[in-house]
């Protein structure tokens, strides 16, 4: 069983600068691997005014989900993303997975949420990951 | 008329631990069956650190919608999902349906909402449900 | 130029019972017709426990958008949808359009928003509208 | 590597009339260009009651993202969009890109967020941009 796609794109990444309450404003790249083999992801972060940050490697085990916090360097192989700056994400995987992206914004007195599936790249559009 | 797909995937499931006001923080798996035959769903829940919870069975009648609350075990065949833990969902159906996933978070003084369609698995990607 | 699809499905419809402030809680079915011919929509509303409400007819002019409020019967050919009840939507059009669905919830002291594109039915899945 | 599509559609655009706090209510058209060539976008804005506003031109450099604020005329070639009026968007590009659309609403005492990917037009649906 292979479900999903090997390349996913997320245009709207943004880590709000401010947080209130006990939850920091953050985003999560949420991955589901329904397959029977572990998937190795290679994540690229794109910016408006500088070259991409490439080759952040993350493993999602077989038949597991993983919700990667992009504000926590220890979840991104030590890479740190700047706050208050637009970014975008490309997730490539050696086995098909499904990717969703969500933001929790606590910069106001109440929290706000948004989410979307990432855009799956079709096999005839994409090179190997 | 058969509309939709037989397998749908949702990577970002999460039941917030806290609630305020008279509405508990919750999520709903919303299913639409536009066909003339009842659809039997088999739902699998995936986690980060433990094996999947499989074979939760739910029926969506012909030409009806059903909004399944994932925080109410009586809607999931008695299965109870933990709060405060990332999870993901696979919905398989014996007839085509459409699946959307929404979260209502009341952990702050005001509520927050997010929603997305699930990812439909194409016929050539998926095994039988 | 024909862009979009002729049939779109939205599983998660819900009109919150309460509202605060000067904006009522509401939903909108947002349609974009980039074509050069007017599109006539036929909308079906599905429920959990009763037969569908069919054949609500709406026109979206060529090269125009229309944001249909589902809480305003005058925008739905006089049909009134109940509040506090899960529903779902099928939009069929005689020419291709694109459909998005959004909810504004003002039941708490601050508003909450959610949105998603509807699910486009592929030509080989769907009957004529 | 060409990833994404050359035409994207967004039905639900709306710039809220009111704002509170230090962030204005706004929307962003977020574009990711993973390709090695700069992409030139031509954006059309559709309304309910007037002809479209065409040919707003914007460049997204190779391997960069760009988050276009639709409330800032200087980001739209000097074009100004009205507040409090439903609109829709068509983004055409000379090279494949991915497009997401997000709204931040600060009209209440707390902010609200919503987002969705735009609808990609398939090659056999669309004319040249």
Short mmCIF file of C-alpha atoms in Angstrom, two decimals:
data_model
loop_
_atom_site.label_atom_id
_atom_site.label_comp_id
_atom_site.label_asym_id
_atom_site.label_seq_id
_atom_site.Cartn_x
_atom_site.Cartn_y
_atom_site.Cartn_z
CA UNK A 1 0.00 0.00 0.00
CA UNK A 2 1.50 3.32 -1.04
CA UNK A 3 -0.69 6.33 -0.38
CA UNK A 4 0.03 9.99 -1.01
CA UNK A 5 2.89 11.54 -2.95
CA UNK A 6 6.66 11.91 -2.66
CA UNK A 7 6.83 15.71 -3.00
CA UNK A 8 4.65 18.30 -1.25
CA UNK A 9 4.74 22.12 -1.38
CA UNK A 10 3.55 24.71 1.18
CA UNK A 11 3.69 28.39 0.07
CA UNK A 12 2.50 30.14 3.24
CA UNK A 13 4.86 29.62 6.15
CA UNK A 14 5.20 32.28 8.83
CA UNK A 15 6.23 32.17 12.48
CA UNK A 16 4.58 35.12 14.26
CA UNK A 17 6.99 37.19 16.32
CA UNK A 18 4.76 37.52 19.34
CA UNK A 19 3.09 35.03 21.67
CA UNK A 20 0.76 35.36 24.62
CA UNK A 21 -0.29 32.87 27.25
CA UNK A 22 1.51 29.57 27.72
CA UNK A 23 1.54 28.48 24.08
CA UNK A 24 4.13 30.00 21.71
CA UNK A 25 2.95 30.97 18.23
CA UNK A 26 4.09 28.13 16.02
CA UNK A 27 3.59 26.06 12.89
CA UNK A 28 3.63 22.32 12.33
CA UNK A 29 4.38 20.24 9.24
CA UNK A 30 2.17 17.22 9.85
CA UNK A 31 3.11 14.02 8.00
CA UNK A 32 1.25 10.73 7.78
CA UNK A 33 3.03 7.59 6.58
CA UNK A 34 0.47 4.81 6.08
CA UNK A 35 3.07 2.58 4.39
CA UNK A 36 4.96 -0.34 5.89
CA UNK A 37 8.39 1.22 5.32
CA UNK A 38 9.94 4.15 7.20
CA UNK A 39 10.00 7.35 5.13
CA UNK A 40 13.02 9.66 5.09
CA UNK A 41 12.05 13.26 4.40
CA UNK A 42 14.32 15.93 3.00
CA UNK A 43 12.85 19.37 3.72
CA UNK A 44 13.76 22.62 1.95
CA UNK A 45 12.81 26.05 3.32
CA UNK A 46 12.38 28.93 0.83
CA UNK A 47 12.53 32.64 1.63
CA UNK A 48 11.79 35.94 -0.12
CA UNK A 49 15.26 37.40 -0.08
CA UNK A 50 17.85 34.69 0.44
CA UNK A 51 18.76 31.24 -0.97
CA UNK A 52 16.88 28.18 0.25
CA UNK A 53 17.87 26.24 3.35
CA UNK A 54 18.18 22.67 2.07
CA UNK A 55 18.43 19.09 3.19
CA UNK A 56 16.84 19.11 6.62
CA UNK A 57 16.38 15.37 7.15
CA UNK A 58 13.61 13.81 9.22
CA UNK A 59 12.33 10.22 9.50
CA UNK A 60 8.66 9.28 9.78
CA UNK A 61 8.32 5.66 10.81
CA UNK A 62 6.06 3.17 9.03
CA UNK A 63 2.40 3.43 10.06
CA UNK A 64 3.04 6.52 12.16
CA UNK A 65 2.34 10.25 12.00
CA UNK A 66 4.77 13.00 12.92
CA UNK A 67 3.88 16.61 13.65
CA UNK A 68 7.08 18.64 13.15
CA UNK A 69 7.23 21.97 14.94
CA UNK A 70 9.09 24.45 12.73
CA UNK A 71 9.89 26.69 15.71
CA UNK A 72 11.90 23.99 17.46
CA UNK A 73 15.41 23.54 15.99
CA UNK A 74 15.82 20.16 17.64
CA UNK A 75 13.02 18.88 15.40
CA UNK A 76 14.73 20.25 12.26
CA UNK A 77 18.20 18.75 12.65
CA UNK A 78 19.36 21.82 14.56
CA UNK A 79 18.27 24.34 11.91
CA UNK A 80 16.59 27.46 13.24
CA UNK A 81 13.96 29.41 11.25
CA UNK A 82 13.62 33.17 11.73
CA UNK A 83 10.39 34.61 13.17
CA UNK A 84 8.47 37.41 11.45
CA UNK A 85 9.67 36.41 7.98
CA UNK A 86 7.64 34.77 5.18
CA UNK A 87 8.87 31.36 4.17
CA UNK A 88 7.71 28.33 2.18
CA UNK A 89 8.36 24.61 2.41
CA UNK A 90 9.14 21.68 0.08
CA UNK A 91 8.92 18.23 1.57
CA UNK A 92 10.44 15.37 -0.44
CA UNK A 93 10.17 11.78 0.74
CA UNK A 94 11.64 8.50 -0.48
CA UNK A 95 8.24 6.84 0.03
CA UNK A 96 4.76 8.32 -0.44
CA UNK A 97 3.36 10.28 2.50
CA UNK A 98 0.70 12.93 3.04
CA UNK A 99 1.58 16.43 4.32
CA UNK A 100 -0.59 19.07 6.03
CA UNK A 101 0.55 22.44 7.39
CA UNK A 102 -1.00 24.31 10.32
CA UNK A 103 -0.34 27.57 12.16
CA UNK A 104 -1.27 28.48 15.72
CA UNK A 105 -1.04 32.22 16.27
CA UNK A 106 -1.15 33.40 19.87
CA UNK A 107 -0.04 36.97 19.24
CA UNK A 108 -3.46 38.32 20.26
CA UNK A 109 -5.37 37.73 23.47
CA UNK A 110 -7.00 34.67 21.93
CA UNK A 111 -5.44 32.10 19.66
CA UNK A 112 -6.09 31.71 15.94
CA UNK A 113 -5.68 28.61 13.79
CA UNK A 114 -5.30 27.88 10.11
CA UNK A 115 -4.52 24.71 8.17
CA UNK A 116 -4.32 23.29 4.68
CA UNK A 117 -3.09 20.19 2.97
CA UNK A 118 0.15 20.84 1.12
CA UNK A 119 0.14 20.65 -2.70
CA UNK A 120 1.12 17.17 -3.91
CA UNK A 121 3.45 17.21 -6.91
CA UNK A 122 2.38 14.70 -9.55
CA UNK A 123 4.87 12.12 -10.73
CA UNK A 124 5.18 13.69 -14.15
CA UNK A 125 5.89 17.12 -12.66
CA UNK A 126 8.62 16.18 -10.24
CA UNK A 127 12.16 14.96 -10.34
CA UNK A 128 13.34 12.44 -7.83
CA UNK A 129 13.33 13.90 -4.31
CA UNK B 1 -23.69 8.56 -9.40
CA UNK B 2 -20.49 7.92 -7.49
CA UNK B 3 -18.68 11.01 -6.30
CA UNK B 4 -15.51 11.30 -4.26
CA UNK B 5 -13.03 8.58 -3.37
CA UNK B 6 -12.88 5.45 -1.24
CA UNK B 7 -9.78 6.35 0.82
CA UNK B 8 -9.02 9.68 2.52
CA UNK B 9 -6.07 10.74 4.69
CA UNK B 10 -5.83 13.46 7.38
CA UNK B 11 -2.34 14.11 8.83
CA UNK B 12 -3.13 16.78 11.45
CA UNK B 13 -5.41 15.46 14.18
CA UNK B 14 -5.17 16.89 17.69
CA UNK B 15 -7.64 17.16 20.55
CA UNK B 16 -6.63 20.12 22.72
CA UNK B 17 -6.40 19.31 26.42
CA UNK B 18 -8.17 22.42 27.62
CA UNK B 19 -11.60 23.90 26.99
CA UNK B 20 -13.33 27.06 28.11
CA UNK B 21 -16.96 28.09 27.97
CA UNK B 22 -19.73 25.64 27.17
CA UNK B 23 -18.16 24.05 24.10
CA UNK B 24 -15.39 21.43 24.55
CA UNK B 25 -12.40 21.62 22.25
CA UNK B 26 -13.06 18.97 19.63
CA UNK B 27 -12.55 17.74 16.08
CA UNK B 28 -14.99 16.35 13.55
CA UNK B 29 -14.50 14.01 10.60
CA UNK B 30 -17.22 15.23 8.25
CA UNK B 31 -18.38 12.80 5.57
CA UNK B 32 -20.74 13.36 2.64
CA UNK B 33 -22.29 10.39 0.83
CA UNK B 34 -24.09 11.65 -2.29
CA UNK B 35 -24.62 8.09 -3.56
CA UNK B 36 -27.77 5.98 -3.37
CA UNK B 37 -26.16 3.23 -1.29
CA UNK B 38 -25.17 3.39 2.38
CA UNK B 39 -21.40 3.63 2.87
CA UNK B 40 -19.59 1.65 5.56
CA UNK B 41 -16.42 3.39 6.74
CA UNK B 42 -13.45 1.74 8.40
CA UNK B 43 -11.39 4.35 10.20
CA UNK B 44 -7.76 3.97 11.32
CA UNK B 45 -6.10 6.34 13.80
CA UNK B 46 -2.30 6.78 13.61
CA UNK B 47 -0.03 8.07 16.39
CA UNK B 48 3.59 9.18 16.78
CA UNK B 49 4.72 6.56 19.26
CA UNK B 50 2.37 3.59 19.17
CA UNK B 51 0.72 1.23 16.65
CA UNK B 52 -2.41 2.36 14.83
CA UNK B 53 -5.89 1.89 16.24
CA UNK B 54 -7.71 0.09 13.44
CA UNK B 55 -11.15 -0.86 12.21
CA UNK B 56 -13.43 1.68 13.82
CA UNK B 57 -16.60 1.11 11.80
CA UNK B 58 -19.17 3.79 11.03
CA UNK B 59 -22.08 3.90 8.55
CA UNK B 60 -23.03 6.97 6.52
CA UNK B 61 -26.44 6.51 4.96
CA UNK B 62 -27.18 7.15 1.28
CA UNK B 63 -27.70 10.83 0.47
CA UNK B 64 -26.76 11.91 3.98
CA UNK B 65 -23.86 13.64 5.72
CA UNK B 66 -22.36 12.64 9.04
CA UNK B 67 -20.13 14.80 11.23
CA UNK B 68 -18.25 12.40 13.54
CA UNK B 69 -16.92 13.90 16.74
CA UNK B 70 -13.57 12.28 17.54
CA UNK B 71 -13.83 13.26 21.20
CA UNK B 72 -16.99 11.21 21.74
CA UNK B 73 -16.29 7.47 22.07
CA UNK B 74 -19.94 6.59 21.41
CA UNK B 75 -19.44 7.94 17.87
CA UNK B 76 -16.31 5.80 17.34
CA UNK B 77 -17.63 2.39 18.29
CA UNK B 78 -16.59 2.95 21.89
CA UNK B 79 -12.96 3.81 21.08
CA UNK B 80 -11.51 6.71 23.05
CA UNK B 81 -8.79 8.99 21.64
CA UNK B 82 -6.28 10.64 23.99
CA UNK B 83 -6.21 14.43 24.33
CA UNK B 84 -3.00 16.44 23.94
CA UNK B 85 -1.44 13.89 21.56
CA UNK B 86 -0.84 14.28 17.79
CA UNK B 87 -2.73 11.78 15.68
CA UNK B 88 -3.71 11.21 12.05
CA UNK B 89 -6.65 9.54 10.34
CA UNK B 90 -7.29 7.19 7.42
CA UNK B 91 -10.89 6.79 6.32
CA UNK B 92 -11.68 3.88 3.98
CA UNK B 93 -15.16 3.40 2.56
CA UNK B 94 -16.80 0.67 0.51
CA UNK B 95 -18.43 3.35 -1.66
CA UNK B 96 -17.06 6.75 -2.71
CA UNK B 97 -17.55 9.58 -0.21
CA UNK B 98 -15.96 12.97 0.49
CA UNK B 99 -14.16 13.69 3.79
CA UNK B 100 -13.34 17.00 5.49
CA UNK B 101 -11.67 17.49 8.88
CA UNK B 102 -12.24 20.42 11.25
CA UNK B 103 -10.99 21.47 14.68
CA UNK B 104 -12.67 23.75 17.19
CA UNK B 105 -10.22 24.91 19.84
CA UNK B 106 -11.72 26.57 22.90
CA UNK B 107 -8.58 26.47 25.07
CA UNK B 108 -8.28 30.28 24.96
CA UNK B 109 -10.88 32.85 25.94
CA UNK B 110 -12.22 32.84 22.38
CA UNK B 111 -12.62 29.90 20.06
CA UNK B 112 -10.47 29.14 17.02
CA UNK B 113 -11.38 27.09 13.96
CA UNK B 114 -9.48 25.30 11.22
CA UNK B 115 -10.56 22.96 8.44
CA UNK B 116 -9.33 21.18 5.34
CA UNK B 117 -10.51 18.55 2.95
CA UNK B 118 -8.77 15.26 3.54
CA UNK B 119 -6.38 13.95 0.86
CA UNK B 120 -8.17 11.59 -1.54
CA UNK B 121 -6.14 8.53 -2.49
CA UNK B 122 -6.30 7.82 -6.22
CA UNK B 123 -7.44 4.41 -7.38
CA UNK B 124 -3.99 3.49 -8.62
CA UNK B 125 -2.36 4.41 -5.31
CA UNK B 126 -4.64 2.50 -2.96
CA UNK B 127 -5.43 -1.06 -2.13
CA UNK B 128 -8.97 -2.06 -1.38
CA UNK B 129 -10.20 -0.43 1.83
CA UNK C 1 -11.46 29.22 -21.52
CA UNK C 2 -13.13 26.79 -19.16
CA UNK C 3 -11.55 26.52 -15.74
CA UNK C 4 -12.62 24.47 -12.74
CA UNK C 5 -15.22 21.71 -12.61
CA UNK C 6 -18.97 21.29 -12.93
CA UNK C 7 -19.60 19.51 -9.60
CA UNK C 8 -18.21 20.43 -6.18
CA UNK C 9 -18.80 18.86 -2.75
CA UNK C 10 -18.53 20.39 0.74
CA UNK C 11 -18.94 17.95 3.69
CA UNK C 12 -18.69 20.36 6.66
CA UNK C 13 -21.51 22.88 6.70
CA UNK C 14 -22.74 24.29 10.00
CA UNK C 15 -24.47 27.53 10.96
CA UNK C 16 -23.64 28.27 14.61
CA UNK C 17 -26.70 29.05 16.73
CA UNK C 18 -25.19 32.00 18.53
CA UNK C 19 -23.71 35.29 17.40
CA UNK C 20 -22.11 38.21 19.22
CA UNK C 21 -21.29 41.70 18.07
CA UNK C 22 -22.65 43.12 14.84
CA UNK C 23 -21.80 40.21 12.56
CA UNK C 24 -24.02 37.10 12.61
CA UNK C 25 -22.31 33.72 12.53
CA UNK C 26 -22.57 32.61 8.93
CA UNK C 27 -21.17 30.59 6.05
CA UNK C 28 -20.56 31.50 2.43
CA UNK C 29 -20.37 29.35 -0.70
CA UNK C 30 -17.94 31.36 -2.80
CA UNK C 31 -18.02 30.75 -6.56
CA UNK C 32 -15.71 32.05 -9.27
CA UNK C 33 -16.75 31.90 -12.93
CA UNK C 34 -13.78 32.85 -15.12
CA UNK C 35 -15.65 31.81 -18.28
CA UNK C 36 -17.38 34.03 -20.82
CA UNK C 37 -20.81 32.44 -20.29
CA UNK C 38 -23.08 32.83 -17.28
CA UNK C 39 -23.18 29.70 -15.09
CA UNK C 40 -26.41 28.37 -13.60
CA UNK C 41 -25.83 26.48 -10.37
CA UNK C 42 -28.11 23.88 -8.85
CA UNK C 43 -27.32 23.44 -5.17
CA UNK C 44 -28.29 20.46 -3.00
CA UNK C 45 -28.12 20.55 0.82
CA UNK C 46 -27.61 17.25 2.67
CA UNK C 47 -28.43 16.55 6.32
CA UNK C 48 -27.80 13.81 8.88
CA UNK C 49 -31.38 12.82 9.52
CA UNK C 50 -33.63 13.95 6.67
CA UNK C 51 -33.74 13.83 2.87
CA UNK C 52 -31.74 16.38 0.88
CA UNK C 53 -33.07 19.80 -0.03
CA UNK C 54 -32.61 19.94 -3.80
CA UNK C 55 -32.57 22.28 -6.74
CA UNK C 56 -31.74 25.64 -5.21
CA UNK C 57 -30.88 27.61 -8.35
CA UNK C 58 -28.40 30.48 -8.49
CA UNK C 59 -26.74 32.28 -11.40
CA UNK C 60 -23.09 33.40 -11.42
CA UNK C 61 -22.47 35.78 -14.30
CA UNK C 62 -19.58 35.41 -16.73
CA UNK C 63 -16.28 36.74 -15.39
CA UNK C 64 -17.75 37.41 -11.97
CA UNK C 65 -17.57 35.95 -8.46
CA UNK C 66 -20.48 35.41 -6.12
CA UNK C 67 -20.27 34.82 -2.38
CA UNK C 68 -23.57 33.16 -1.37
CA UNK C 69 -24.52 33.52 2.28
CA UNK C 70 -26.23 30.30 3.39
CA UNK C 71 -27.92 32.05 6.32
CA UNK C 72 -29.85 34.41 4.05
CA UNK C 73 -32.89 32.73 2.41
CA UNK C 74 -33.15 35.48 -0.21
CA UNK C 75 -29.80 34.29 -1.58
CA UNK C 76 -31.01 30.67 -1.77
CA UNK C 77 -34.22 31.08 -3.70
CA UNK C 78 -36.18 31.53 -0.49
CA UNK C 79 -34.92 28.30 1.13
CA UNK C 80 -34.01 28.56 4.80
CA UNK C 81 -31.33 26.38 6.41
CA UNK C 82 -31.63 25.44 10.09
CA UNK C 83 -28.99 26.67 12.56
CA UNK C 84 -27.18 24.31 14.94
CA UNK C 85 -27.48 21.34 12.56
CA UNK C 86 -24.70 19.66 10.52
CA UNK C 87 -25.22 19.87 6.78
CA UNK C 88 -23.27 19.35 3.55
CA UNK C 89 -23.44 20.88 0.10
CA UNK C 90 -23.29 19.75 -3.53
CA UNK C 91 -22.91 22.47 -6.15
CA UNK C 92 -23.57 21.49 -9.78
CA UNK C 93 -23.05 23.97 -12.59
CA UNK C 94 -23.78 23.91 -16.32
CA UNK C 95 -20.36 25.47 -16.97
CA UNK C 96 -17.10 24.95 -15.06
CA UNK C 97 -16.62 27.10 -11.96
CA UNK C 98 -14.51 26.96 -8.79
CA UNK C 99 -16.11 26.68 -5.33
CA UNK C 100 -14.73 27.54 -1.88
CA UNK C 101 -16.57 27.35 1.44
CA UNK C 102 -15.93 29.55 4.49
CA UNK C 103 -17.40 29.90 7.98
CA UNK C 104 -17.37 32.95 10.23
CA UNK C 105 -18.21 32.01 13.80
CA UNK C 106 -19.00 34.88 16.16
CA UNK C 107 -20.46 32.77 18.98
CA UNK C 108 -17.53 33.65 21.26
CA UNK C 109 -16.28 37.09 22.24
CA UNK C 110 -13.96 37.08 19.23
CA UNK C 111 -14.63 35.76 15.77
CA UNK C 112 -13.19 32.60 14.25
CA UNK C 113 -12.72 31.76 10.59
CA UNK C 114 -12.22 28.59 8.58
CA UNK C 115 -12.14 27.90 4.85
CA UNK C 116 -11.42 25.22 2.27
CA UNK C 117 -11.84 24.67 -1.41
CA UNK C 118 -14.69 22.29 -2.12
CA UNK C 119 -13.87 18.86 -3.61
CA UNK C 120 -14.08 18.92 -7.42
CA UNK C 121 -15.73 15.84 -8.90
CA UNK C 122 -13.79 14.53 -11.90
CA UNK C 123 -15.63 14.08 -15.17
CA UNK C 124 -15.44 10.31 -14.98
CA UNK C 125 -16.92 10.25 -11.47
CA UNK C 126 -19.93 12.45 -12.05
CA UNK C 127 -23.16 12.34 -13.93
CA UNK C 128 -24.44 15.46 -15.62
CA UNK C 129 -25.37 18.12 -13.08
CA UNK D 1 12.29 20.64 -12.11
CA UNK D 2 8.87 22.18 -12.69
CA UNK D 3 6.45 21.84 -9.82
CA UNK D 4 2.92 23.16 -9.49
CA UNK D 5 0.71 24.66 -12.19
CA UNK D 6 0.56 27.75 -14.35
CA UNK D 7 -2.98 28.87 -13.43
CA UNK D 8 -4.52 29.06 -9.95
CA UNK D 9 -7.98 30.24 -8.82
CA UNK D 10 -9.14 31.63 -5.46
CA UNK D 11 -12.92 32.24 -5.08
CA UNK D 12 -13.06 33.74 -1.56
CA UNK D 13 -11.24 37.05 -1.35
CA UNK D 14 -12.37 39.69 1.13
CA UNK D 15 -10.59 42.54 2.88
CA UNK D 16 -12.44 43.26 6.14
CA UNK D 17 -13.30 46.92 6.62
CA UNK D 18 -12.26 47.10 10.24
CA UNK D 19 -9.02 46.42 12.08
CA UNK D 20 -8.01 46.50 15.73
CA UNK D 21 -4.61 46.48 17.36
CA UNK D 22 -1.43 47.07 15.41
CA UNK D 23 -2.10 44.64 12.55
CA UNK D 24 -4.51 45.65 9.77
CA UNK D 25 -6.97 43.06 8.52
CA UNK D 26 -5.41 41.75 5.33
CA UNK D 27 -5.02 38.91 2.86
CA UNK D 28 -1.94 37.45 1.21
CA UNK D 29 -1.49 35.58 -2.05
CA UNK D 30 1.45 33.34 -1.20
CA UNK D 31 3.47 31.97 -4.12
CA UNK D 32 6.28 29.41 -4.15
CA UNK D 33 8.56 29.08 -7.17
CA UNK D 34 10.77 26.01 -6.74
CA UNK D 35 12.03 26.29 -10.32
CA UNK D 36 15.34 27.66 -11.54
CA UNK D 37 13.76 30.41 -13.67
CA UNK D 38 12.02 33.57 -12.43
CA UNK D 39 8.23 33.40 -12.83
CA UNK D 40 6.20 36.37 -14.07
CA UNK D 41 2.65 36.34 -12.71
CA UNK D 42 -0.33 38.07 -14.26
CA UNK D 43 -3.09 38.44 -11.66
CA UNK D 44 -6.78 39.10 -12.37
CA UNK D 45 -9.21 40.25 -9.68
CA UNK D 46 -12.92 39.39 -10.13
CA UNK D 47 -15.86 41.11 -8.43
CA UNK D 48 -19.60 40.55 -8.02
CA UNK D 49 -20.83 43.67 -9.81
CA UNK D 50 -18.13 45.06 -12.07
CA UNK D 51 -15.70 43.86 -14.77
CA UNK D 52 -12.44 42.20 -13.72
CA UNK D 53 -9.29 44.15 -12.93
CA UNK D 54 -6.70 42.52 -15.19
CA UNK D 55 -2.99 42.23 -15.79
CA UNK D 56 -1.47 43.03 -12.43
CA UNK D 57 2.09 41.86 -13.00
CA UNK D 58 4.38 40.49 -10.30
CA UNK D 59 7.68 38.59 -10.46
CA UNK D 60 8.61 35.70 -8.17
CA UNK D 61 12.28 34.91 -8.43
CA UNK D 62 13.66 31.42 -8.97
CA UNK D 63 13.83 29.35 -5.78
CA UNK D 64 12.05 32.01 -3.77
CA UNK D 65 8.64 32.55 -2.16
CA UNK D 66 6.64 35.75 -2.23
CA UNK D 67 3.74 36.64 0.05
CA UNK D 68 1.76 39.38 -1.73
CA UNK D 69 -0.38 41.56 0.49
CA UNK D 70 -3.57 42.44 -1.42
CA UNK D 71 -4.21 45.47 0.81
CA UNK D 72 -0.97 47.17 -0.23
CA UNK D 73 -1.18 48.81 -3.68
CA UNK D 74 2.59 49.04 -3.97
CA UNK D 75 2.65 45.21 -4.06
CA UNK D 76 0.03 45.10 -6.85
CA UNK D 77 1.59 47.46 -9.38
CA UNK D 78 -0.22 50.40 -7.84
CA UNK D 79 -3.70 48.82 -8.05
CA UNK D 80 -5.92 49.31 -5.00
CA UNK D 81 -8.58 46.78 -3.98
CA UNK D 82 -11.71 47.97 -2.18
CA UNK D 83 -12.39 46.82 1.40
CA UNK D 84 -15.71 45.28 2.44
CA UNK D 85 -16.37 43.83 -1.02
CA UNK D 86 -16.23 40.16 -2.12
CA UNK D 87 -13.62 39.44 -4.74
CA UNK D 88 -11.85 36.47 -6.33
CA UNK D 89 -8.42 35.94 -7.84
CA UNK D 90 -6.87 34.25 -10.88
CA UNK D 91 -3.10 33.88 -10.89
CA UNK D 92 -1.45 32.96 -14.19
CA UNK D 93 2.28 32.33 -14.42
CA UNK D 94 4.68 31.72 -17.30
CA UNK D 95 6.32 28.94 -15.26
CA UNK D 96 4.73 26.51 -12.80
CA UNK D 97 4.31 27.78 -9.24
CA UNK D 98 2.14 26.92 -6.23
CA UNK D 99 -0.37 29.41 -4.79
CA UNK D 100 -1.98 29.61 -1.33
CA UNK D 101 -4.35 32.28 -0.05
CA UNK D 102 -4.69 33.42 3.58
CA UNK D 103 -6.75 35.99 5.46
CA UNK D 104 -5.96 37.66 8.77
CA UNK D 105 -9.04 39.32 10.24
CA UNK D 106 -8.45 41.69 13.14
CA UNK D 107 -11.90 43.28 13.15
CA UNK D 108 -12.71 41.70 16.53
CA UNK D 109 -10.77 41.96 19.77
CA UNK D 110 -8.74 38.90 18.78
CA UNK D 111 -7.46 37.94 15.38
CA UNK D 112 -8.82 35.17 13.17
CA UNK D 113 -7.02 33.27 10.43
CA UNK D 114 -8.05 31.17 7.46
CA UNK D 115 -6.10 29.64 4.58
CA UNK D 116 -6.41 27.31 1.62
CA UNK D 117 -4.42 26.28 -1.37
CA UNK D 118 -5.78 27.85 -4.54
CA UNK D 119 -7.36 25.56 -7.16
CA UNK D 120 -4.79 24.50 -9.79
CA UNK D 121 -6.16 24.52 -13.32
CA UNK D 122 -5.17 21.39 -15.24
CA UNK D 123 -3.37 21.78 -18.54
CA UNK D 124 -6.34 20.55 -20.55
CA UNK D 125 -8.68 23.03 -18.85
CA UNK D 126 -6.66 26.19 -19.32
CA UNK D 127 -5.53 28.41 -22.13
CA UNK D 128 -2.09 29.92 -22.05
CA UNK D 129 -1.78 32.44 -19.21
#
